Coordinates of N, CA and C in Angstrom, one line a residue:
Chain A
E1 N 106.8 74.4 51.2 CA 106.4 74.1 52.5 C 107.0 75.2 53.4
A2 N 106.3 75.8 54.4 CA 106.6 76.8 55.2 C 107.8 76.2 56.3
Q3 N 108.8 76.7 56.3 CA 109.9 76.2 57.3 C 111.0 77.1 57.6
V4 N 111.7 76.6 58.7 CA 112.9 77.2 59.1 C 114.1 76.3 58.9
T5 N 115.0 76.6 58.2 CA 116.1 75.5 57.8 C 117.5 76.0 58.5
Q6 N 118.1 75.0 59.2 CA 119.4 75.2 59.8 C 120.4 74.4 59.3
N7 N 121.4 74.8 58.9 CA 122.8 73.9 58.6 C 123.8 74.4 59.3
P8 N 124.7 73.5 59.6 CA 124.5 72.0 59.6 C 123.6 71.6 60.7
R9 N 123.2 70.4 60.7 CA 122.4 69.6 61.9 C 123.2 69.2 62.8
Y10 N 124.4 68.6 62.4 CA 125.2 68.1 63.5 C 126.8 68.6 63.0
L11 N 127.4 69.0 64.1 CA 128.9 69.5 63.8 C 129.7 69.2 65.0
I12 N 130.9 68.6 64.8 CA 132.0 68.4 65.7 C 133.1 69.2 65.3
T13 N 133.5 70.1 66.1 CA 134.6 71.1 65.9 C 135.7 71.1 66.9
V14 N 136.8 71.8 66.8 CA 137.8 72.0 67.8 C 137.8 73.5 68.3
T15 N 138.3 73.7 69.5 CA 138.3 74.9 70.1 C 139.2 75.9 69.1
G16 N 138.3 77.1 69.0 CA 139.1 78.1 68.2 C 138.8 78.0 66.7
K17 N 138.2 77.1 66.3 CA 137.9 77.1 64.7 C 136.7 77.8 64.4
K18 N 136.7 78.8 63.9 CA 135.6 79.6 63.5 C 134.6 78.7 62.7
L19 N 133.1 78.8 63.1 CA 132.2 78.2 62.2 C 130.9 79.1 62.3
T20 N 130.2 78.7 61.3 CA 128.7 79.6 61.0 C 127.7 78.6 60.9
V21 N 126.8 78.8 61.7 CA 125.5 77.9 61.6 C 124.4 79.0 60.8
T22 N 124.0 78.4 59.7 CA 123.1 79.2 58.8 C 121.6 78.9 59.2
C23 N 120.8 79.9 58.9 CA 119.4 79.8 59.3 C 118.6 80.5 58.4
S24 N 117.7 79.8 57.7 CA 116.8 80.5 56.4 C 115.4 80.1 56.6
Q25 N 114.5 81.2 56.6 CA 113.2 81.0 56.6 C 112.5 81.4 55.3
N26 N 111.5 80.7 55.0 CA 110.8 81.1 53.7 C 109.3 81.6 54.0
M27 N 109.2 82.3 55.3 CA 107.8 82.5 55.6 C 107.6 84.3 55.5
N28 N 108.7 84.8 55.1 CA 108.6 86.3 55.2 C 108.6 87.0 56.4
H29 N 109.1 86.3 57.5 CA 109.0 86.7 58.9 C 109.9 87.8 59.0
E30 N 109.5 88.8 59.9 CA 110.4 89.8 60.2 C 111.2 89.5 61.4
Y31 N 110.8 88.9 62.3 CA 111.5 88.5 63.6 C 112.2 87.3 63.5
M32 N 113.5 87.1 63.8 CA 114.3 85.9 63.9 C 115.0 85.8 65.1
S33 N 115.4 84.7 65.7 CA 116.0 84.6 67.0 C 116.9 83.4 66.9
W34 N 117.9 83.3 67.8 CA 118.8 82.1 68.1 C 118.7 81.7 69.6
Y35 N 118.5 80.5 69.8 CA 118.5 80.0 71.2 C 119.5 78.9 71.3
R36 N 120.0 78.6 72.5 CA 120.5 77.2 72.8 C 119.7 76.7 73.9
Q37 N 119.9 75.2 73.8 CA 119.0 74.5 74.8 C 120.1 73.7 75.5
D38 N 120.2 73.7 76.7 CA 121.1 72.7 77.6 C 120.2 72.1 78.7
P39 N 120.4 70.8 78.9 CA 119.8 70.1 79.8 C 119.4 70.9 81.2
G40 N 118.2 71.0 81.6 CA 117.8 71.7 82.8 C 117.9 73.0 83.0
L41 N 118.2 73.7 81.9 CA 118.3 75.1 81.7 C 117.2 75.7 80.7
G42 N 116.5 74.8 79.9 CA 115.6 75.2 79.0 C 116.0 75.9 77.9
L43 N 115.5 76.9 77.3 CA 115.9 77.7 76.1 C 116.4 79.0 76.6
R44 N 117.6 79.3 76.2 CA 118.1 80.5 76.5 C 118.4 81.4 75.1
Q45 N 118.1 82.6 75.0 CA 118.0 83.5 73.9 C 119.5 83.8 73.6
I46 N 120.1 83.8 72.6 CA 121.6 84.4 72.4 C 121.4 85.7 71.7
Y47 N 120.7 85.9 70.4 CA 120.7 87.0 69.8 C 119.1 87.0 69.3
Y48 N 118.7 88.2 68.9 CA 117.4 88.3 68.1 C 117.5 89.3 67.0
S49 N 116.6 89.3 66.1 CA 116.6 90.4 65.2 C 115.2 90.8 64.7
M50 N 114.9 92.1 65.1 CA 113.5 92.7 64.6 C 113.3 92.8 63.1
N51 N 114.3 92.9 62.6 CA 114.1 93.1 61.1 C 115.5 93.2 60.3
V52 N 115.5 93.5 59.1 CA 116.8 93.5 58.4 C 117.9 94.6 59.0
E53 N 118.9 94.1 59.3 CA 120.0 95.3 59.8 C 119.7 95.7 61.2
V54 N 118.7 94.9 61.8 CA 118.3 95.2 63.4 C 118.6 94.1 64.2
T55 N 119.6 94.0 64.9 CA 119.9 92.9 65.7 C 120.2 93.3 67.3
D56 N 119.9 92.3 68.2 CA 120.2 92.8 69.6 C 120.4 91.5 70.4
K57 N 121.0 91.8 71.4 CA 121.5 90.8 72.3 C 120.5 90.1 73.1
G58 N 120.6 88.9 73.2 CA 119.5 88.0 74.1 C 120.3 87.9 75.6
D59 N 119.8 86.8 76.2 CA 120.4 86.4 77.6 C 121.9 86.1 77.7
V60 N 122.2 85.4 76.6 CA 123.5 84.7 76.5 C 124.3 85.1 75.2
P61 N 124.7 86.2 75.1 CA 125.3 86.6 73.7 C 126.9 86.3 73.7
E62 N 127.5 86.1 74.7 CA 129.1 86.2 74.8 C 129.5 85.0 74.0
G63 N 130.4 85.3 72.9 CA 131.0 84.4 72.2 C 130.4 84.0 71.0
Y64 N 129.3 84.9 70.6 CA 128.5 84.7 69.4 C 128.3 86.0 68.7
K65 N 128.3 85.9 67.5 CA 127.8 87.1 66.5 C 126.6 86.7 65.5
V66 N 126.1 87.7 65.1 CA 125.0 87.4 64.1 C 125.0 88.6 63.1
S67 N 124.3 88.3 62.1 CA 124.0 89.2 61.0 C 122.8 89.0 60.3
R68 N 122.0 90.2 59.9 CA 120.7 90.0 59.3 C 120.9 91.0 58.1
K69 N 121.5 90.4 57.0 CA 121.5 91.3 55.8 C 120.3 91.2 54.9
E70 N 119.7 89.9 54.9 CA 118.4 89.9 54.1 C 117.4 89.4 55.2
K71 N 116.1 89.5 54.8 CA 115.2 89.1 55.7 C 114.9 87.6 56.0
R72 N 115.4 86.8 55.1 CA 115.2 85.3 55.1 C 116.4 84.6 55.9
N73 N 117.6 85.3 56.1 CA 118.6 84.7 56.7 C 119.1 85.3 57.8
F74 N 119.6 84.4 58.9 CA 120.0 84.9 60.2 C 121.2 84.1 60.5
P75 N 122.3 84.0 60.2 CA 123.4 83.2 60.5 C 123.9 83.4 61.9
L76 N 124.3 82.5 62.6 CA 125.1 82.6 63.9 C 126.4 82.1 63.7
I77 N 127.2 83.2 64.3 CA 128.7 82.9 64.0 C 129.4 82.7 65.3
L78 N 130.3 81.6 65.3 CA 131.1 81.5 66.5 C 132.5 81.8 66.2
E79 N 133.0 82.9 66.5 CA 134.3 83.2 65.9 C 135.3 82.3 66.5
S80 N 135.4 82.0 67.9 CA 136.5 81.2 68.5 C 135.7 80.2 69.2
P81 N 135.1 79.1 68.8 CA 134.2 78.2 69.8 C 135.2 77.7 71.0
S82 N 134.4 77.6 72.1 CA 134.9 77.1 73.1 C 134.1 75.7 73.6
P83 N 134.6 74.9 74.4 CA 133.9 73.7 74.9 C 132.4 74.1 75.6
N84 N 132.3 75.3 76.1 CA 131.2 75.6 76.9 C 130.0 76.0 75.9
Q85 N 130.4 76.1 74.7 CA 129.4 76.4 73.6 C 128.9 75.1 72.9
T86 N 129.3 73.9 73.6 CA 128.8 72.7 73.2 C 127.2 72.8 73.8
S87 N 126.3 72.6 72.6 CA 125.1 72.7 73.0 C 124.1 72.4 71.7
L88 N 122.8 72.5 71.8 CA 121.8 72.3 70.8 C 121.4 73.8 70.5
Y89 N 121.4 74.0 69.2 CA 121.0 75.5 68.8 C 119.7 75.4 67.9
F90 N 118.9 76.3 68.3 CA 117.7 76.4 67.5 C 117.5 77.8 67.0
C91 N 117.2 77.9 65.7 CA 116.9 79.1 65.1 C 115.3 79.3 65.1
A92 N 114.8 80.4 65.3 CA 113.3 80.6 65.2 C 113.0 82.0 64.6
S93 N 111.6 81.8 63.9 CA 111.3 83.1 63.4 C 109.6 83.2 63.8
S94 N 109.2 84.6 63.6 CA 107.9 84.8 64.1 C 107.3 85.7 62.9
P95 N 105.9 85.4 62.8 CA 105.4 86.4 61.9 C 104.8 87.6 62.9
S96 N 104.4 88.6 62.0 CA 103.9 90.0 62.6 C 104.9 90.4 63.7
G97 N 106.3 90.3 63.4 CA 107.2 90.9 64.2 C 107.3 90.0 65.5
A98 N 107.8 90.5 66.5 CA 107.9 89.6 67.7 C 106.9 89.7 68.8
N99 N 105.8 90.5 68.3 CA 104.7 90.7 69.4 C 104.0 89.6 69.7
T100 N 103.7 88.7 68.8 CA 103.1 87.5 69.2 C 103.6 86.3 70.1
G101 N 104.8 86.1 70.1 CA 105.5 85.2 70.9 C 105.2 83.9 70.2
E102 N 104.7 83.7 69.2 CA 104.5 82.5 68.4 C 105.7 82.3 67.4
L103 N 106.4 81.3 67.7 CA 107.7 81.1 67.1 C 107.6 79.8 66.3
F104 N 108.2 79.9 65.1 CA 108.4 78.8 64.4 C 110.0 78.3 64.4
F105 N 110.3 77.0 64.9 CA 111.4 76.6 65.0 C 112.3 75.8 64.1
G106 N 113.5 75.9 63.7 CA 114.1 75.0 62.8 C 114.4 73.7 63.6
E107 N 115.0 72.7 62.9 CA 115.2 71.6 63.4 C 116.2 71.3 64.4
G108 N 117.1 72.2 64.6 CA 118.1 72.4 65.4 C 119.6 71.9 64.9
S109 N 120.6 72.4 65.6 CA 121.8 72.1 65.2 C 122.7 71.6 66.4
R110 N 123.2 70.4 66.4 CA 123.9 69.9 67.6 C 125.4 70.2 67.2
L111 N 125.9 71.1 68.2 CA 127.3 71.4 68.1 C 128.0 70.8 69.2
T112 N 129.1 70.1 68.8 CA 130.1 69.6 69.9 C 131.5 70.2 69.6
V113 N 132.0 71.1 70.7 CA 133.4 71.7 70.5 C 134.4 70.9 71.5
L114 N 135.3 70.5 70.8 CA 136.4 69.6 71.6 C 137.5 70.3 72.0
Chain B
A1 N 112.8 89.6 89.7 CA 113.2 89.3 88.1 C 112.2 88.4 87.6
Q2 N 112.0 88.6 86.3 CA 111.2 87.7 85.6 C 111.5 86.3 85.4
S3 N 110.5 85.4 85.7 CA 110.9 84.0 85.7 C 109.7 83.0 85.3
V4 N 110.0 82.0 84.9 CA 109.0 80.9 84.7 C 109.5 79.7 85.4
S5 N 108.7 79.0 86.2 CA 109.0 77.9 86.9 C 108.1 76.7 86.6
Q6 N 108.7 75.7 86.2 CA 108.0 74.6 86.0 C 108.3 73.4 87.1
H7 N 107.3 73.0 87.6 CA 107.4 72.4 88.9 C 108.0 71.0 88.8
N8 N 107.8 70.3 87.7 CA 108.5 68.9 87.6 C 109.5 68.9 86.6
H9 N 110.7 68.5 86.5 CA 111.6 68.3 85.5 C 111.4 67.0 84.7
H10 N 110.8 65.9 85.6 CA 110.5 64.7 84.9 C 109.1 64.0 85.5
V11 N 108.4 63.7 84.5 CA 107.0 63.1 84.9 C 106.8 61.7 84.0
I12 N 106.6 60.7 85.0 CA 106.2 59.4 84.4 C 104.8 59.0 84.5
L13 N 104.1 58.6 83.5 CA 102.8 58.2 83.5 C 102.5 57.0 82.7
S14 N 101.3 56.4 83.1 CA 100.9 55.2 82.3 C 100.0 55.7 81.3
E15 N 99.8 55.1 80.2 CA 98.8 55.4 79.2 C 97.4 55.6 79.9
A16 N 96.7 56.5 79.3 CA 95.3 56.7 79.9 C 95.3 57.4 81.1
A17 N 96.5 57.8 81.7 CA 96.4 58.5 83.0 C 96.0 59.9 82.6
S18 N 95.8 60.8 83.6 CA 95.4 62.2 83.4 C 96.9 63.0 83.7
L19 N 97.0 64.0 83.1 CA 98.2 64.6 83.2 C 97.8 66.1 83.6
E20 N 98.9 66.7 84.5 CA 98.7 68.1 84.8 C 100.2 68.5 84.8
L21 N 100.6 69.4 84.0 CA 102.1 69.9 84.3 C 101.9 71.3 84.8
G22 N 102.7 71.8 85.9 CA 102.6 72.9 86.4 C 103.4 74.0 85.8
C23 N 103.0 75.2 85.7 CA 103.8 76.5 85.2 C 103.3 77.7 86.1
N24 N 104.2 78.2 86.7 CA 104.1 79.4 87.5 C 105.0 80.5 86.9
Y25 N 104.6 81.7 86.8 CA 105.8 82.7 86.4 C 105.6 83.9 87.2
S26 N 106.7 84.7 87.1 CA 106.9 86.0 87.9 C 106.9 87.1 87.0
Y27 N 106.0 88.0 86.7 CA 106.0 89.0 85.9 C 105.0 90.0 86.2
G28 N 105.6 91.3 86.4 CA 104.5 92.6 86.7 C 103.8 93.1 85.6
G29 N 102.8 92.5 85.1 CA 102.1 93.1 84.1 C 101.1 92.0 83.3
T30 N 100.7 92.6 82.4 CA 99.8 91.8 81.3 C 100.6 90.7 80.5
V31 N 100.3 89.5 80.4 CA 101.1 88.6 80.0 C 100.4 87.9 78.6
N32 N 101.2 87.4 77.8 CA 100.8 86.3 76.9 C 101.4 84.9 77.4
L33 N 100.8 83.8 77.2 CA 101.3 82.5 77.8 C 101.3 81.5 76.8
F34 N 102.1 80.6 76.8 CA 102.5 79.6 75.8 C 102.9 78.2 76.3
W35 N 102.6 77.1 75.5 CA 103.2 76.0 76.0 C 103.6 75.5 74.6
Y36 N 104.9 75.1 74.6 CA 105.6 74.3 73.4 C 105.8 73.0 73.7
V37 N 105.9 72.1 72.6 CA 106.3 70.8 72.8 C 107.4 70.3 72.0
Q38 N 108.1 69.4 72.5 CA 109.4 69.1 71.7 C 109.3 67.4 71.7
Y39 N 109.0 66.8 70.6 CA 108.9 65.6 70.6 C 110.3 65.0 70.4
P40 N 110.8 63.8 70.7 CA 112.1 63.3 70.6 C 112.7 63.5 69.4
G41 N 113.8 64.1 69.4 CA 114.6 64.4 68.1 C 114.1 65.5 67.3
Q42 N 112.9 66.1 67.7 CA 112.3 67.1 66.7 C 112.6 68.6 67.4
H43 N 112.1 69.5 66.6 CA 112.0 70.8 67.0 C 110.8 71.2 67.9
L44 N 110.9 72.3 68.5 CA 109.7 72.8 69.3 C 108.7 73.2 68.5
Q45 N 107.5 73.0 69.0 CA 106.2 73.6 68.2 C 105.4 74.0 69.1
L46 N 104.5 75.0 68.8 CA 103.5 75.5 69.5 C 102.3 74.6 69.9
L47 N 102.1 74.5 71.2 CA 101.0 73.5 71.6 C 99.7 74.3 71.8
L48 N 99.8 75.4 72.5 CA 98.8 76.4 72.9 C 99.1 77.6 73.3
K49 N 98.1 78.6 73.2 CA 98.6 79.9 73.5 C 97.5 80.6 74.3
Y50 N 97.7 81.5 75.1 CA 96.8 82.3 75.9 C 97.3 83.9 75.7
F51 N 96.3 84.6 75.0 CA 96.4 86.1 74.9 C 95.4 86.8 75.8
S52 N 94.1 86.6 75.6 CA 93.2 87.3 76.5 C 91.8 86.4 76.5
G53 N 90.8 86.7 77.1 CA 89.5 86.2 77.1 C 89.5 84.9 77.9
D54 N 88.7 83.9 77.3 CA 88.5 82.6 78.2 C 89.9 82.1 78.7
P55 N 90.0 82.0 80.0 CA 91.3 81.5 80.6 C 91.4 80.1 80.3
L56 N 90.5 79.4 79.9 CA 90.6 77.9 79.5 C 90.9 77.9 77.9
V57 N 92.2 77.5 77.6 CA 92.4 77.4 76.1 C 92.7 76.1 75.9
K58 N 92.3 75.8 74.5 CA 92.4 74.3 74.1 C 93.4 74.6 73.0
G59 N 94.2 73.4 73.0 CA 95.4 73.2 71.9 C 95.3 72.1 71.0
I60 N 96.3 71.8 70.4 CA 96.3 70.6 69.5 C 96.4 69.4 70.5
K61 N 95.9 68.3 69.8 CA 96.1 66.9 70.4 C 95.4 66.6 71.8
G62 N 94.3 67.5 72.1 CA 93.7 67.1 73.3 C 94.1 67.9 74.5
F63 N 95.1 68.7 74.3 CA 95.7 69.3 75.3 C 94.9 70.7 75.7
E64 N 94.9 71.0 76.9 CA 94.3 72.3 77.3 C 95.1 72.9 78.5
A65 N 95.0 74.1 78.6 CA 95.4 74.9 79.9 C 94.8 75.9 80.4
E66 N 94.8 76.2 81.8 CA 94.0 77.2 82.4 C 94.9 78.2 83.0
F67 N 94.5 79.5 82.7 CA 95.1 80.7 83.1 C 94.6 81.2 84.3
I68 N 95.3 81.0 85.4 CA 94.8 81.5 86.7 C 95.6 82.8 87.2
K69 N 94.8 83.9 87.0 CA 95.7 85.1 87.1 C 96.2 85.3 88.7
S70 N 95.4 85.1 89.5 CA 95.6 85.3 91.0 C 96.7 84.4 91.5
K71 N 97.0 83.2 90.6 CA 98.0 82.3 91.1 C 99.2 82.4 90.1
F72 N 99.2 83.4 89.2 CA 100.2 83.4 88.3 C 100.6 81.9 87.6
S73 N 99.6 81.3 87.4 CA 99.9 80.0 87.0 C 99.2 79.6 85.4
F74 N 99.7 78.8 84.6 CA 99.2 78.4 83.5 C 99.4 77.0 83.4
N75 N 98.8 76.1 83.9 CA 99.0 74.5 84.0 C 98.5 73.8 82.7
L76 N 99.2 72.9 82.4 CA 98.8 72.2 81.0 C 98.1 70.9 81.5
R77 N 97.0 70.6 80.9 CA 96.2 69.3 81.2 C 95.8 68.5 79.9
K78 N 95.8 67.2 80.4 CA 95.2 66.3 79.4 C 94.6 65.2 80.0
P79 N 93.2 64.9 79.6 CA 92.6 64.0 80.5 C 93.2 62.5 80.4
S80 N 93.6 62.1 79.0 CA 94.0 60.7 79.1 C 95.2 60.8 78.0
V81 N 96.4 60.5 78.7 CA 97.7 60.6 77.7 C 97.8 59.4 77.0
Q82 N 98.5 59.6 75.9 CA 98.9 58.6 75.1 C 100.4 58.3 75.0
W83 N 100.8 57.2 74.4 CA 102.3 57.1 74.5 C 103.1 58.0 73.5
S84 N 102.4 58.5 72.4 CA 102.9 59.5 71.7 C 103.0 60.9 72.3
D85 N 102.4 61.1 73.3 CA 102.7 62.4 74.1 C 104.1 62.5 74.7
T86 N 104.9 61.4 74.9 CA 106.1 61.3 75.3 C 106.9 62.5 74.6
A87 N 107.5 63.5 75.3 CA 108.0 64.7 74.8 C 108.4 65.6 76.0
E88 N 109.1 66.6 75.5 CA 109.4 67.7 76.6 C 108.5 68.8 76.4
Y89 N 108.0 69.3 77.5 CA 107.2 70.5 77.3 C 107.6 71.7 78.0
F90 N 107.5 72.8 77.3 CA 108.0 74.1 77.7 C 107.1 75.1 78.0
C91 N 107.0 75.7 79.1 CA 106.0 77.0 79.2 C 106.8 78.1 79.0
A92 N 106.2 79.2 78.4 CA 106.9 80.5 78.1 C 105.8 81.6 78.4
V93 N 106.5 82.6 78.7 CA 105.6 84.0 78.9 C 106.2 85.1 78.4
K94 N 105.3 86.0 77.9 CA 105.9 87.2 77.4 C 104.9 88.4 77.9
G95 N 105.7 89.4 78.1 CA 104.9 90.6 78.5 C 104.3 91.2 77.3
V96 N 103.0 91.7 77.2 CA 102.3 92.1 76.0 C 103.1 93.3 75.4
S97 N 103.8 94.1 76.2 CA 104.6 95.1 75.7 C 106.0 94.8 75.4
N98 N 106.4 93.7 75.6 CA 107.8 93.1 75.5 C 107.9 92.2 74.3
Y99 N 109.1 92.0 73.8 CA 109.3 91.0 72.7 C 109.9 90.0 73.0
Q100 N 110.4 89.8 74.2 CA 111.1 88.4 74.6 C 110.3 87.5 75.3
L101 N 110.4 86.2 74.9 CA 109.9 85.2 75.7 C 110.7 84.8 76.7
I102 N 110.2 84.5 78.0 CA 110.9 84.0 79.1 C 110.4 82.4 79.2
W103 N 111.5 81.6 79.1 CA 111.2 80.2 79.0 C 111.4 79.3 80.5
G104 N 110.5 78.4 80.7 CA 110.7 77.6 81.9 C 111.7 76.5 81.3
A105 N 112.3 75.8 82.4 CA 113.4 74.8 82.2 C 112.9 73.5 81.5
G106 N 111.4 73.4 81.3 CA 111.1 72.1 80.6 C 110.6 71.2 81.5
T107 N 109.7 70.3 81.2 CA 109.3 69.1 81.8 C 109.4 67.8 80.9
K108 N 110.2 67.0 81.2 CA 110.3 65.7 80.4 C 109.1 64.7 80.7
L109 N 108.2 64.3 79.9 CA 107.1 63.5 80.2 C 107.4 62.2 79.4
I110 N 107.2 61.2 80.1 CA 107.5 59.9 79.5 C 106.1 59.1 79.8
I111 N 105.7 58.5 78.7 CA 104.3 57.8 78.9 C 104.7 56.3 78.7
K112 N 104.4 55.5 79.6 CA 104.6 54.0 79.5 C 103.5 53.3 78.9
P113 N 103.9 52.5 77.8 CA 102.8 52.0 77.2 C 101.9 50.9 77.9

């Protein structure tokens, strides 16, 4: 089944404790992206990747890191989480590069930073 | 600055009512337009899209949207809503020579049975 898989789905952590949210897609998509969703703000892009070893900042990259060592995986790293990073995170991928705007989303990861 | 505006943050309708959700965008160039839907507790999924051609596009589950270039609008419509249409709806815009989607803030639609 074609899908984007995120883990963990739910996480409660404390300020400063490094964490990684994994994202994997099995559709051979070149383009992958991370978003955060906050009430009343819609989706805001954190980072995106056009292809392996190519990543770029989105609208709200501060406090986050990403890597794209393989085509299928695009982990999101919070080196020192803070409470303002409490949010719902979505990973997404797109066929045919980023040109189409047609995104396939993961199920979401709800992160709470205390 | 490029932006997408969704007029209503919350809409409450009764079953069988007609639906129109507004979306206006600010972008200086040719665009691709999208509506995504997020059902409660689920991920976002594409509802419909406009790239070119007929400005009236049809999507899944009886939804349609009309692109009016002169008004910079891409409103979502459904003639008769069902309880299962309860969800949050997001409008998004992308310049054809750009890679990034610009998202609206979303409209939460609640259908009363």
